[in-house]
Coordinates of C-alpha atoms and ligand atoms in Angstrom, one line a residue:
Chain A
M109 CA 76.2 -63.2 31.9
N110 CA 76.9 -64.7 28.5
E111 CA 80.7 -64.6 27.8
Y112 CA 80.1 -63.5 24.1
L113 CA 77.6 -60.8 24.7
Y114 CA 80.2 -58.3 25.7
D115 CA 81.8 -58.5 22.2
F116 CA 78.7 -57.2 20.5
P117 CA 78.3 -53.4 20.8
L118 CA 74.7 -53.3 19.5
L119 CA 73.6 -55.9 22.0
R120 CA 75.2 -54.1 25.0
Q121 CA 73.3 -50.8 24.3
A122 CA 70.5 -49.9 26.7
D123 CA 67.6 -47.8 25.6
D124 CA 66.2 -44.8 27.6
K125 CA 64.4 -47.2 29.8
G126 CA 67.6 -49.1 30.5
R127 CA 66.6 -52.2 28.5
R128 CA 68.9 -54.2 26.3
I129 CA 67.4 -55.5 23.1
A130 CA 66.4 -59.2 23.3
Y131 CA 67.5 -60.0 19.8
L132 CA 65.9 -63.2 18.7
D133 CA 65.9 -62.8 14.9
N134 CA 69.2 -64.4 14.2
A135 CA 67.9 -66.5 11.3
A136 CA 67.3 -63.2 9.5
T137 CA 70.7 -61.7 10.2
T138 CA 73.1 -61.8 13.1
Q139 CA 74.8 -59.0 15.0
K140 CA 78.5 -58.3 14.5
P141 CA 81.2 -58.5 17.1
Q142 CA 83.7 -55.7 17.6
A143 CA 86.4 -57.9 16.0
V144 CA 84.5 -57.9 12.7
L145 CA 83.8 -54.2 12.7
D146 CA 87.4 -53.5 13.4
A147 CA 88.7 -55.8 10.7
V148 CA 86.4 -54.1 8.1
A149 CA 87.5 -50.7 9.2
A150 CA 91.2 -51.7 9.2
Y151 CA 90.9 -53.0 5.7
Y152 CA 89.5 -49.6 4.5
K153 CA 92.0 -47.7 6.6
T154 CA 95.1 -49.5 5.5
S155 CA 94.7 -51.9 2.7
N156 CA 92.0 -50.7 0.3
A157 CA 92.6 -50.8 -3.5
N158 CA 91.0 -52.6 -6.4
P159 CA 92.2 -56.2 -6.2
H160 CA 93.6 -58.0 -9.3
R161 CA 94.0 -54.7 -11.2
G162 CA 97.0 -52.7 -10.0
A163 CA 100.7 -53.3 -10.2
Y164 CA 101.3 -51.3 -7.1
D165 CA 101.7 -52.7 -3.6
L166 CA 98.3 -51.6 -2.3
S167 CA 96.4 -53.4 -5.0
V168 CA 98.5 -56.5 -4.3
E169 CA 97.6 -56.1 -0.6
A170 CA 93.9 -55.9 -1.4
T171 CA 94.2 -59.0 -3.6
K172 CA 95.9 -60.8 -0.7
S173 CA 93.1 -59.8 1.7
L174 CA 90.6 -61.3 -0.7
E175 CA 92.5 -64.5 -1.3
S176 CA 93.3 -65.1 2.4
A177 CA 89.6 -64.7 3.2
R178 CA 88.9 -67.3 0.5
E179 CA 91.5 -69.6 2.1
K180 CA 89.9 -69.1 5.5
I181 CA 86.5 -70.0 4.1
R182 CA 87.9 -73.1 2.4
A183 CA 89.3 -74.4 5.6
F184 CA 86.2 -73.6 7.6
I185 CA 83.9 -75.6 5.3
G186 CA 86.4 -78.4 4.5
A187 CA 86.7 -77.6 0.7
K188 CA 89.6 -79.2 -1.0
K189 CA 90.8 -76.2 -2.9
A190 CA 90.4 -72.4 -2.5
E191 CA 89.5 -72.2 -6.2
D192 CA 86.3 -74.1 -5.4
V193 CA 85.1 -71.2 -3.3
V194 CA 83.4 -68.4 -5.2
F195 CA 82.5 -65.0 -3.7
T196 CA 79.0 -63.7 -4.5
K197 CA 76.9 -61.0 -2.8
S198 CA 74.5 -63.4 -1.0
A199 CA 73.3 -66.9 -0.7
T200 CA 70.5 -65.8 -3.0
E201 CA 73.0 -64.8 -5.7
S202 CA 74.9 -68.1 -5.2
L203 CA 71.8 -70.1 -5.8
N204 CA 70.9 -68.0 -8.8
L205 CA 74.4 -68.5 -10.2
V206 CA 74.0 -72.3 -9.9
A207 CA 70.5 -72.2 -11.4
Q208 CA 71.4 -69.9 -14.3
S209 CA 74.8 -71.3 -15.1
Y210 CA 74.7 -75.0 -14.2
G211 CA 70.9 -75.4 -14.5
M212 CA 70.5 -73.7 -17.8
S213 CA 73.5 -75.4 -19.4
S214 CA 72.8 -78.9 -18.1
L215 CA 69.0 -79.4 -17.9
A216 CA 67.1 -80.8 -20.8
P217 CA 63.4 -81.0 -21.6
G218 CA 61.7 -83.7 -19.4
D219 CA 64.4 -83.6 -16.8
R220 CA 63.3 -83.4 -13.2
I221 CA 64.4 -81.1 -10.4
A222 CA 63.6 -82.3 -6.9
V223 CA 63.1 -79.4 -4.5
A224 CA 62.1 -79.7 -0.9
I225 CA 58.8 -78.0 -0.2
S226 CA 60.5 -76.4 2.9
E227 CA 62.9 -74.4 0.8
H228 CA 63.4 -70.6 1.1
H229 CA 62.2 -68.8 -2.0
S230 CA 65.9 -68.4 -2.9
N231 CA 66.3 -72.1 -3.4
L232 CA 63.0 -72.5 -5.1
V233 CA 62.2 -69.6 -7.5
P234 CA 65.5 -69.8 -9.4
W235 CA 64.6 -73.5 -10.1
Q236 CA 61.2 -72.6 -11.3
I237 CA 62.7 -70.1 -13.7
A238 CA 65.4 -72.6 -14.9
A239 CA 62.8 -75.4 -15.2
R240 CA 60.5 -73.3 -17.3
A241 CA 63.3 -72.2 -19.6
R242 CA 64.6 -75.7 -20.1
Q243 CA 61.1 -77.4 -20.1
A244 CA 62.1 -79.4 -17.1
D245 CA 59.7 -80.2 -14.2
I246 CA 59.9 -79.6 -10.5
T247 CA 59.0 -82.4 -8.2
Y248 CA 58.5 -81.5 -4.5
L249 CA 59.8 -83.4 -1.6
Y250 CA 57.0 -83.0 1.0
T251 CA 57.7 -82.9 4.7
D252 CA 55.7 -84.4 7.5
E253 CA 53.8 -82.2 9.9
A254 CA 56.9 -81.5 11.9
G255 CA 58.7 -80.3 8.8
R256 CA 60.9 -83.3 8.3
I257 CA 61.4 -85.0 4.9
P258 CA 60.6 -88.8 5.3
S259 CA 63.1 -91.1 3.7
A260 CA 60.4 -92.7 1.7
E261 CA 59.9 -89.3 0.0
L262 CA 63.5 -89.4 -1.1
K263 CA 63.1 -92.8 -2.6
S264 CA 59.9 -92.1 -4.5
K265 CA 60.7 -88.6 -5.7
I266 CA 64.4 -88.8 -6.6
S267 CA 64.3 -91.1 -9.6
G268 CA 65.9 -91.8 -12.9
R269 CA 64.7 -88.5 -14.5
T270 CA 65.9 -86.4 -11.6
K271 CA 69.0 -84.4 -12.6
L272 CA 69.2 -82.0 -9.7
V273 CA 68.1 -82.0 -6.0
A274 CA 67.8 -78.7 -4.1
V275 CA 67.6 -79.0 -0.3
A276 CA 68.5 -76.8 2.6
H277 CA 70.8 -78.2 5.3
A278 CA 68.7 -76.5 7.9
S279 CA 65.2 -74.9 7.6
N280 CA 64.8 -71.2 8.3
V281 CA 61.1 -71.9 9.3
T282 CA 61.1 -74.9 11.5
G283 CA 64.8 -75.3 12.4
V284 CA 64.8 -78.8 11.2
I285 CA 68.2 -80.2 10.2
N286 CA 67.7 -82.3 7.0
S287 CA 69.6 -85.4 6.5
I288 CA 71.8 -84.1 3.7
E289 CA 73.8 -87.4 3.9
A290 CA 70.7 -89.4 3.0
V291 CA 69.7 -86.9 0.3
I292 CA 73.1 -87.1 -1.3
E293 CA 73.3 -90.9 -1.0
R294 CA 69.9 -91.2 -2.8
A295 CA 70.9 -88.6 -5.4
R296 CA 74.1 -90.6 -6.2
T297 CA 72.1 -93.7 -7.0
V298 CA 70.3 -91.8 -9.8
G299 CA 73.3 -89.6 -10.8
A300 CA 71.7 -86.3 -9.7
V301 CA 73.6 -83.3 -8.6
V302 CA 72.8 -81.9 -5.2
V303 CA 72.6 -78.2 -4.3
V304 CA 72.6 -77.6 -0.6
D305 CA 71.4 -74.3 0.9
G306 CA 73.6 -74.0 3.9
T307 CA 72.5 -70.5 4.9
Q308 CA 71.1 -71.7 8.2
S309 CA 73.6 -74.5 8.9
V310 CA 77.1 -73.0 8.4
P311 CA 76.6 -70.4 11.2
H312 CA 75.4 -73.0 13.7
M313 CA 77.2 -76.3 13.2
E314 CA 80.4 -77.9 11.9
V315 CA 80.0 -78.4 8.1
D316 CA 82.5 -80.3 6.0
V317 CA 81.4 -80.1 2.3
S318 CA 84.0 -82.7 1.2
A319 CA 82.9 -85.3 3.8
L320 CA 79.3 -84.6 2.8
D321 CA 80.2 -84.9 -0.8
A322 CA 77.9 -82.0 -1.7
D323 CA 78.1 -80.8 -5.3
F324 CA 77.2 -77.2 -4.5
Y325 CA 76.9 -75.6 -1.1
V326 CA 75.9 -72.0 -0.5
F327 CA 75.7 -69.6 2.5
S328 CA 75.6 -65.9 3.5
A329 CA 78.2 -64.0 5.6
H330 CA 75.7 -61.9 7.4
K331 CA 74.0 -64.8 9.2
M332 CA 77.3 -65.9 10.7
L333 CA 78.5 -62.6 12.4
G334 CA 79.9 -61.3 9.1
P335 CA 78.9 -58.2 7.1
M336 CA 76.0 -58.0 4.6
G337 CA 76.8 -58.1 1.0
V338 CA 78.9 -61.2 0.9
G339 CA 77.8 -64.7 -0.1
V340 CA 79.7 -67.9 -0.8
L341 CA 79.3 -70.6 -3.4
Y342 CA 81.2 -73.8 -3.0
G343 CA 81.2 -76.1 -6.0
K344 CA 83.0 -79.3 -7.0
E345 CA 85.8 -78.3 -9.2
H346 CA 84.8 -80.4 -12.2
L347 CA 81.3 -78.9 -12.2
L348 CA 82.5 -75.3 -11.9
Q349 CA 85.0 -76.0 -14.7
E350 CA 82.3 -77.1 -17.1
M351 CA 79.8 -74.3 -16.2
P352 CA 79.6 -71.1 -18.3
P353 CA 80.2 -67.8 -16.4
F354 CA 77.4 -66.0 -14.7
L355 CA 78.2 -62.3 -14.8
Y356 CA 80.3 -61.0 -17.7
G357 CA 82.6 -58.1 -17.6
G358 CA 85.7 -57.0 -15.8
D359 CA 87.9 -59.4 -13.7
M360 CA 86.4 -62.6 -15.1
I361 CA 88.1 -62.6 -18.5
E362 CA 91.4 -63.7 -19.9
Y363 CA 91.5 -62.2 -23.4
V364 CA 89.0 -59.9 -24.9
E365 CA 88.9 -59.4 -28.7
E366 CA 86.4 -57.5 -30.7
Q367 CA 84.2 -60.5 -31.4
E368 CA 85.1 -63.0 -28.7
S369 CA 86.6 -63.4 -25.3
T370 CA 88.1 -66.2 -23.2
F371 CA 87.4 -66.5 -19.6
A372 CA 89.6 -66.4 -16.5
P373 CA 90.2 -69.7 -14.6
L374 CA 88.4 -70.6 -11.4
P375 CA 87.3 -68.9 -9.3
Q376 CA 87.6 -65.5 -11.1
K377 CA 85.5 -66.9 -13.9
F378 CA 82.5 -66.5 -11.6
E379 CA 83.6 -63.2 -10.0
G380 CA 82.8 -60.6 -12.7
G381 CA 83.1 -57.0 -11.4
T382 CA 85.0 -55.6 -8.4
Q383 CA 84.5 -57.9 -5.4
N384 CA 83.4 -56.8 -1.9
V385 CA 86.9 -57.2 -0.4
G386 CA 85.9 -55.3 2.8
G387 CA 83.0 -57.7 3.2
A388 CA 85.2 -60.7 2.6
V389 CA 87.7 -59.5 5.2
G390 CA 84.8 -59.1 7.6
L391 CA 83.7 -62.7 6.9
A392 CA 87.2 -63.9 7.6
A393 CA 87.2 -62.1 10.9
A394 CA 83.8 -63.7 11.7
I395 CA 85.2 -67.1 10.9
D396 CA 88.1 -66.4 13.3
Y397 CA 85.6 -65.4 16.0
L398 CA 83.6 -68.6 15.4
D399 CA 86.7 -70.7 15.4
R400 CA 87.9 -69.2 18.6
A401 CA 84.6 -70.0 20.3
G402 CA 84.6 -73.4 18.6
M403 CA 81.7 -74.6 16.5
R404 CA 81.1 -77.7 18.7
K405 CA 80.9 -75.4 21.8
I406 CA 78.6 -73.0 19.9
Q407 CA 76.3 -75.9 18.9
A408 CA 76.2 -77.2 22.5
L409 CA 75.4 -73.8 23.8
E410 CA 72.7 -73.2 21.3
R411 CA 71.2 -76.6 22.0
E412 CA 70.9 -75.6 25.7
L413 CA 69.3 -72.3 24.7
T414 CA 66.9 -74.0 22.3
A415 CA 65.9 -76.5 24.9
Y416 CA 65.2 -73.7 27.3
L417 CA 63.3 -71.7 24.6
L418 CA 61.1 -74.7 23.7
D419 CA 60.4 -75.3 27.4
R420 CA 59.5 -71.7 28.0
L421 CA 57.3 -71.5 24.9
H422 CA 55.5 -74.7 26.0
S423 CA 54.5 -72.8 29.2
V424 CA 52.7 -70.0 27.2
P425 CA 49.0 -70.6 27.0
H426 CA 47.4 -70.9 23.6
L427 CA 50.8 -71.2 21.9
R428 CA 51.4 -73.8 19.3
I429 CA 54.9 -74.7 17.9
I430 CA 55.1 -75.1 14.2
G431 CA 57.8 -77.7 13.5
P432 CA 59.4 -80.2 15.8
D433 CA 58.9 -79.5 19.5
G434 CA 61.8 -81.6 20.6
I435 CA 65.5 -80.8 20.6
E436 CA 66.9 -83.5 18.3
D437 CA 68.2 -82.7 14.8
R438 CA 67.4 -79.1 14.8
I439 CA 68.9 -75.7 15.1
G440 CA 67.7 -72.8 17.4
V441 CA 65.0 -71.6 15.0
V442 CA 61.5 -72.0 16.4
S443 CA 58.3 -71.0 14.7
F444 CA 55.1 -70.6 16.6
V445 CA 51.5 -69.2 16.5
L446 CA 49.3 -67.8 19.3
K447 CA 45.6 -68.5 19.1
D448 CA 43.6 -65.5 17.9
A449 CA 46.7 -63.4 17.5
H450 CA 48.2 -62.7 14.1
P451 CA 52.0 -63.1 14.1
H452 CA 52.4 -59.5 12.8
D453 CA 50.5 -58.1 15.8
V454 CA 52.5 -60.4 18.1
A455 CA 55.8 -59.1 16.8
T456 CA 54.6 -55.5 17.3
I457 CA 53.5 -56.2 20.8
L458 CA 56.8 -57.9 21.6
N459 CA 58.7 -55.0 20.1
A460 CA 57.1 -52.7 22.7
D461 CA 59.1 -54.8 25.2
R462 CA 62.2 -54.5 23.1
I463 CA 62.1 -58.1 21.9
A464 CA 62.9 -58.7 18.3
V465 CA 61.3 -61.7 16.6
R466 CA 60.4 -62.2 13.0
S467 CA 56.8 -62.6 11.8
G468 CA 55.4 -63.5 8.5
R469 CA 56.0 -66.1 5.8
H470 CA 59.8 -66.3 6.1
C471 CA 60.2 -66.3 2.3
A472 CA 58.8 -69.8 2.3
Q473 CA 55.2 -69.4 1.1
P474 CA 54.8 -72.9 -0.4
F475 CA 56.1 -74.4 2.9
L476 CA 53.7 -72.5 5.1
H477 CA 50.9 -73.4 2.8
H478 CA 52.0 -77.1 3.1
L479 CA 52.0 -76.8 6.9
G480 CA 48.6 -75.2 6.8
V481 CA 49.5 -71.8 8.4
Q482 CA 49.3 -68.4 6.9
S483 CA 52.2 -67.0 8.8
T484 CA 54.2 -67.6 12.0
C485 CA 56.3 -65.8 14.6
R486 CA 59.8 -67.1 14.7
A487 CA 62.4 -66.8 17.4
S488 CA 66.0 -67.8 16.6
V489 CA 69.0 -67.8 18.9
Y490 CA 72.7 -67.4 18.5
L491 CA 75.7 -67.8 20.8
Y492 CA 75.2 -64.4 22.4
N493 CA 71.6 -65.0 23.5
T494 CA 70.8 -65.5 27.2
K495 CA 68.2 -67.3 29.1
E496 CA 67.1 -63.8 30.2
D497 CA 66.3 -63.0 26.6
I498 CA 64.1 -66.1 26.4
D499 CA 62.4 -65.3 29.8
R500 CA 61.6 -61.9 28.5
L501 CA 60.1 -63.4 25.3
A502 CA 58.0 -65.9 27.3
E503 CA 56.7 -63.3 29.7
S504 CA 55.8 -60.8 27.0
L505 CA 54.1 -63.5 25.0
K506 CA 51.8 -64.2 27.9
G507 CA 50.5 -60.7 27.8
V508 CA 49.9 -60.5 24.0
R509 CA 46.4 -61.8 23.8
R510 CA 45.2 -59.2 26.2
W511 CA 45.8 -56.5 23.6
L512 CA 44.2 -58.3 20.8
V513 CA 41.3 -60.5 21.9
H514 CA 38.3 -58.4 22.6
G515 CA 36.8 -59.1 26.0
I516 CA 39.7 -60.7 27.9
G517 CA 41.4 -57.4 28.8
Chain B
M34 CA 54.4 -44.9 20.6
E35 CA 52.5 -46.9 23.1
L36 CA 50.6 -50.1 22.3
G37 CA 47.5 -48.6 23.8
D38 CA 47.4 -46.0 21.0
L39 CA 47.5 -48.7 18.4
Y40 CA 45.3 -51.5 19.8
T41 CA 42.5 -49.3 20.9
E42 CA 39.0 -50.5 21.8
I43 CA 37.8 -49.5 18.4
V44 CA 40.5 -51.4 16.6
T45 CA 40.2 -54.6 18.5
Q46 CA 36.4 -54.5 18.2
Y47 CA 36.4 -54.0 14.5
S48 CA 39.1 -56.6 14.0
C49 CA 36.8 -59.2 15.4
S50 CA 33.7 -57.9 13.7
Q51 CA 31.8 -60.4 11.5
R52 CA 29.5 -57.9 9.9
H53 CA 31.0 -57.9 6.5
R54 CA 32.4 -61.4 6.6
H55 CA 29.9 -63.2 4.5
P56 CA 30.0 -64.1 0.8
L57 CA 28.1 -62.0 -1.7
E58 CA 25.8 -63.9 -4.1
H59 CA 26.3 -61.7 -7.1
P60 CA 29.3 -59.5 -6.6
D61 CA 30.0 -57.0 -9.4
V62 CA 33.6 -56.9 -8.7
T63 CA 36.1 -58.8 -6.4
M64 CA 39.6 -57.9 -5.7
R65 CA 42.4 -59.6 -3.8
G66 CA 45.0 -57.6 -1.8
V67 CA 48.1 -59.2 -0.3
N68 CA 51.0 -58.0 1.9
P69 CA 53.6 -60.6 0.9
S70 CA 55.9 -60.0 3.8
C71 CA 53.5 -60.3 6.8
G72 CA 51.0 -62.5 5.1
D73 CA 47.9 -60.3 5.1
D74 CA 45.7 -61.7 2.4
I75 CA 42.2 -60.3 1.9
S76 CA 39.5 -60.2 -0.7
L77 CA 37.0 -57.5 -1.2
A78 CA 33.7 -58.1 -3.0
L79 CA 31.3 -55.3 -3.9
E80 CA 27.7 -55.2 -5.2
V81 CA 27.2 -52.0 -7.1
E82 CA 23.9 -50.7 -8.4
G83 CA 23.5 -47.5 -10.3
G84 CA 26.9 -46.3 -9.1
I85 CA 26.1 -46.9 -5.5
I86 CA 27.9 -49.6 -3.4
K87 CA 25.1 -51.7 -2.0
K88 CA 27.1 -54.3 -0.2
A89 CA 30.8 -54.7 0.7
A90 CA 32.1 -58.1 1.9
I91 CA 35.5 -59.1 3.2
S92 CA 37.1 -62.5 3.1
G93 CA 40.6 -63.9 3.7
S94 CA 42.6 -63.1 6.8
G95 CA 45.2 -60.8 8.1
C96 CA 46.5 -59.1 11.2
A97 CA 44.4 -57.1 13.6
I98 CA 45.3 -53.8 12.0
S99 CA 44.5 -54.9 8.4
E100 CA 41.3 -56.6 9.5
A101 CA 40.1 -53.6 11.5
S102 CA 40.9 -51.3 8.7
A103 CA 39.0 -53.5 6.2
A104 CA 36.0 -53.7 8.5
I105 CA 35.9 -50.0 9.1
M106 CA 36.2 -49.4 5.4
A107 CA 33.4 -51.8 4.5
D108 CA 31.1 -50.1 7.0
M109 CA 31.9 -46.7 5.7
I110 CA 31.5 -47.3 1.9
E111 CA 28.2 -49.2 2.0
G112 CA 25.5 -46.8 0.6
K113 CA 28.1 -44.4 -0.9
S114 CA 28.7 -43.8 -4.6
T115 CA 31.8 -45.3 -6.1
E116 CA 33.3 -41.8 -6.6
E117 CA 32.7 -41.0 -3.0
A118 CA 34.3 -44.3 -1.9
D119 CA 37.3 -43.5 -4.0
R120 CA 37.6 -40.1 -2.5
L121 CA 37.4 -41.5 1.0
A122 CA 40.2 -44.0 0.2
E123 CA 42.4 -41.1 -1.0
L124 CA 41.6 -39.2 2.2
F125 CA 42.5 -42.3 4.3
L126 CA 45.7 -42.8 2.5
G127 CA 46.4 -39.1 2.8
M128 CA 46.0 -39.4 6.6
I129 CA 48.4 -42.3 6.8
R130 CA 51.0 -40.6 4.6
K131 CA 50.5 -37.5 6.6
T132 CA 49.8 -35.4 3.4
V133 CA 46.4 -34.6 4.9
T134 CA 46.6 -33.3 8.4
D135 CA 43.7 -30.9 8.7
E136 CA 41.5 -32.3 11.5
N137 CA 38.3 -30.9 10.1
E138 CA 39.0 -32.6 6.8
L139 CA 39.9 -35.9 8.4
E140 CA 36.7 -35.9 10.6
E141 CA 34.9 -37.5 7.7
L142 CA 36.9 -40.7 8.3
E143 CA 35.0 -41.3 11.5
D144 CA 36.1 -44.6 13.0
A145 CA 38.9 -44.9 10.6
L146 CA 40.5 -42.0 12.5
A147 CA 41.4 -44.7 15.1
L148 CA 44.1 -45.8 12.7
Q149 CA 45.8 -42.4 12.4
N150 CA 48.6 -43.4 14.9
I151 CA 49.7 -46.0 12.4
S152 CA 51.4 -43.2 10.4
N153 CA 54.0 -43.3 13.2
M154 CA 54.6 -47.0 12.8
P155 CA 56.4 -47.6 9.5
A156 CA 56.4 -51.3 10.1
R157 CA 52.6 -51.4 10.1
V158 CA 51.6 -48.9 7.5
K159 CA 51.1 -51.5 4.9
C160 CA 48.6 -53.4 7.1
A161 CA 46.5 -50.3 7.6
V162 CA 46.4 -49.3 3.9
L163 CA 45.8 -52.8 2.4
A164 CA 42.0 -52.7 2.4
W165 CA 41.9 -49.2 0.9
H166 CA 44.4 -49.9 -1.8
T167 CA 42.3 -53.0 -2.6
L168 CA 39.2 -50.9 -2.7
Q169 CA 40.8 -48.5 -5.2
G170 CA 41.9 -51.5 -7.3
A171 CA 38.4 -52.9 -7.2
L172 CA 36.9 -49.5 -8.3
K173 CA 39.4 -49.2 -11.1
K174 CA 38.6 -52.8 -12.3
L175 CA 34.8 -51.9 -12.2
E176 CA 35.4 -48.8 -14.2
T177 CA 37.5 -50.5 -17.0
S178 CA 35.3 -53.6 -17.3
P179 CA 33.1 -53.4 -20.4
Q180 CA 29.7 -54.1 -19.0
G181 CA 30.5 -52.9 -15.5
T182 CA 30.5 -56.5 -14.3
V183 CA 33.6 -58.4 -13.5
G184 CA 33.8 -61.5 -11.4
Ligands
PLP98 C1 67.5 -71.0 4.3 C2 67.8 -69.7 3.6 N1 68.2 -69.6 2.4 C3 68.6 -68.5 1.7 C4 68.5 -67.3 2.4 C5 68.8 -66.1 1.6 O1 69.9 -65.4 2.2 P1 70.3 -64.0 1.6 O2 69.1 -63.1 1.8 O3 71.5 -63.6 2.5 O4 70.7 -64.2 0.2 C6 68.0 -67.3 3.7 C7 67.9 -66.0 4.5 O5 67.0 -65.2 4.3 C8 67.7 -68.5 4.3 O6 67.3 -68.5 5.6
ZN99 ZN1 49.6 -56.9 8.7

């Protein structure tokens, strides 16, 4: 029995046939431990008010809740100052903020944006929009067959005209951990700013944005045991200072006169509108949970699960892994296809055995096109998964083709 | 619902059928239909003469449900008038949306009735209706094109 499983009410539940769910779609969102559910409920029960707005104690308390969550995030990712941590509603919003605010104010016609072909649409489409508006060009960093970006690609594609590089720390399709250190080192030689999509890395490994020297680093709470509706943007202070605001309105201003306004200092400048304090409190509780377990230990545990997953998948006839089939430099996200079986059907058939995997294009159409597949199935693990979950997946997969391929039933 | 109610003999047979999987030399209309989330991506080409669908061809690829649905549809509309095809599409969509439940009325859908159970599987409804929405799109395109010929 996995020592964490017991903390997750949804995962403990048995259905009418006595089966637990084998939840293997953690790259999409993770389940929430009781501690997170309790923290959110406690905030609404005892501390809820609009932060920053009231003179009364309760509002001060809500403000404190928000700010202590910010401080917790700062420490978790190794940022220098809490002011460099901006709350958003998702990683997607964080990336749009950077593209709209930093991109639109700093890109000039003829500039280049280097984007990895493996990016999630959230770190790709915002750059297409900014590039079009500023008459800049997108250059893609292509991966090899396993989904890794060769270092020669960094050298040849990140050049003098490159002003910005957008790369994920870990891929939500192949699980590949990109060498962000190498990307940043190369970007420094040409003076480009680096935007790192850490949505799949922060939940699964130790990340230190200061040691990495990332310019921007984003992630979502809901993929790391926290609630939906909270995202984080980390940015270097001098960059955030120079950027124009993103959303205009309440909470982000200093003085508003009839014709003009001045804006609040960091981080409020980027936090227009009432923030999701309950969500931030939930994220803080999730970070406490992860810290208690220990990120090193989580990474080791997931490595073991991933090795087991790869091994069991290799034993399924007609199955092909998309991405690296080894354990090095990857997280526990594994895409695969089964011969003559469309991923969507595979997921439906696994669902009948109460196994949850993702099927489709994983919001990464250009990448799937590059890899030469139309869609894939994807299994992704987290600290609460068990070898039994993986055994169930492998066994169920062996029966899939019987449903679909005419004449082998 | 049980898997056996979904992946029936009829569905798996049609999903592997090659009958309409050939290019048309002179299609009067072609239409692409996509389910972005699951990756179903099909094209429907029609040859129409005097208001009658002479040939229907399918290309692209998708899941078993979308492919079976497309193959059944192509079989069904060949030889029918464009109005008739449009009416059948409405009937099929009505069956999936459960707005048409009268069995006598649905009888007309013949083999497409094998997909009726999909109406109980919200996650797969889009797969079943893709070909029929694409057909309606193609018919609309045909109607609004000036000489009745669009590539
Ligand atoms: C790599 C990556 N980037 C960005 C996102 C977007 O996250 P969200 O939907 O929480 O904004 C996801 C998740 O879907 C992801 O996996
Ligand atoms: Zn489908």
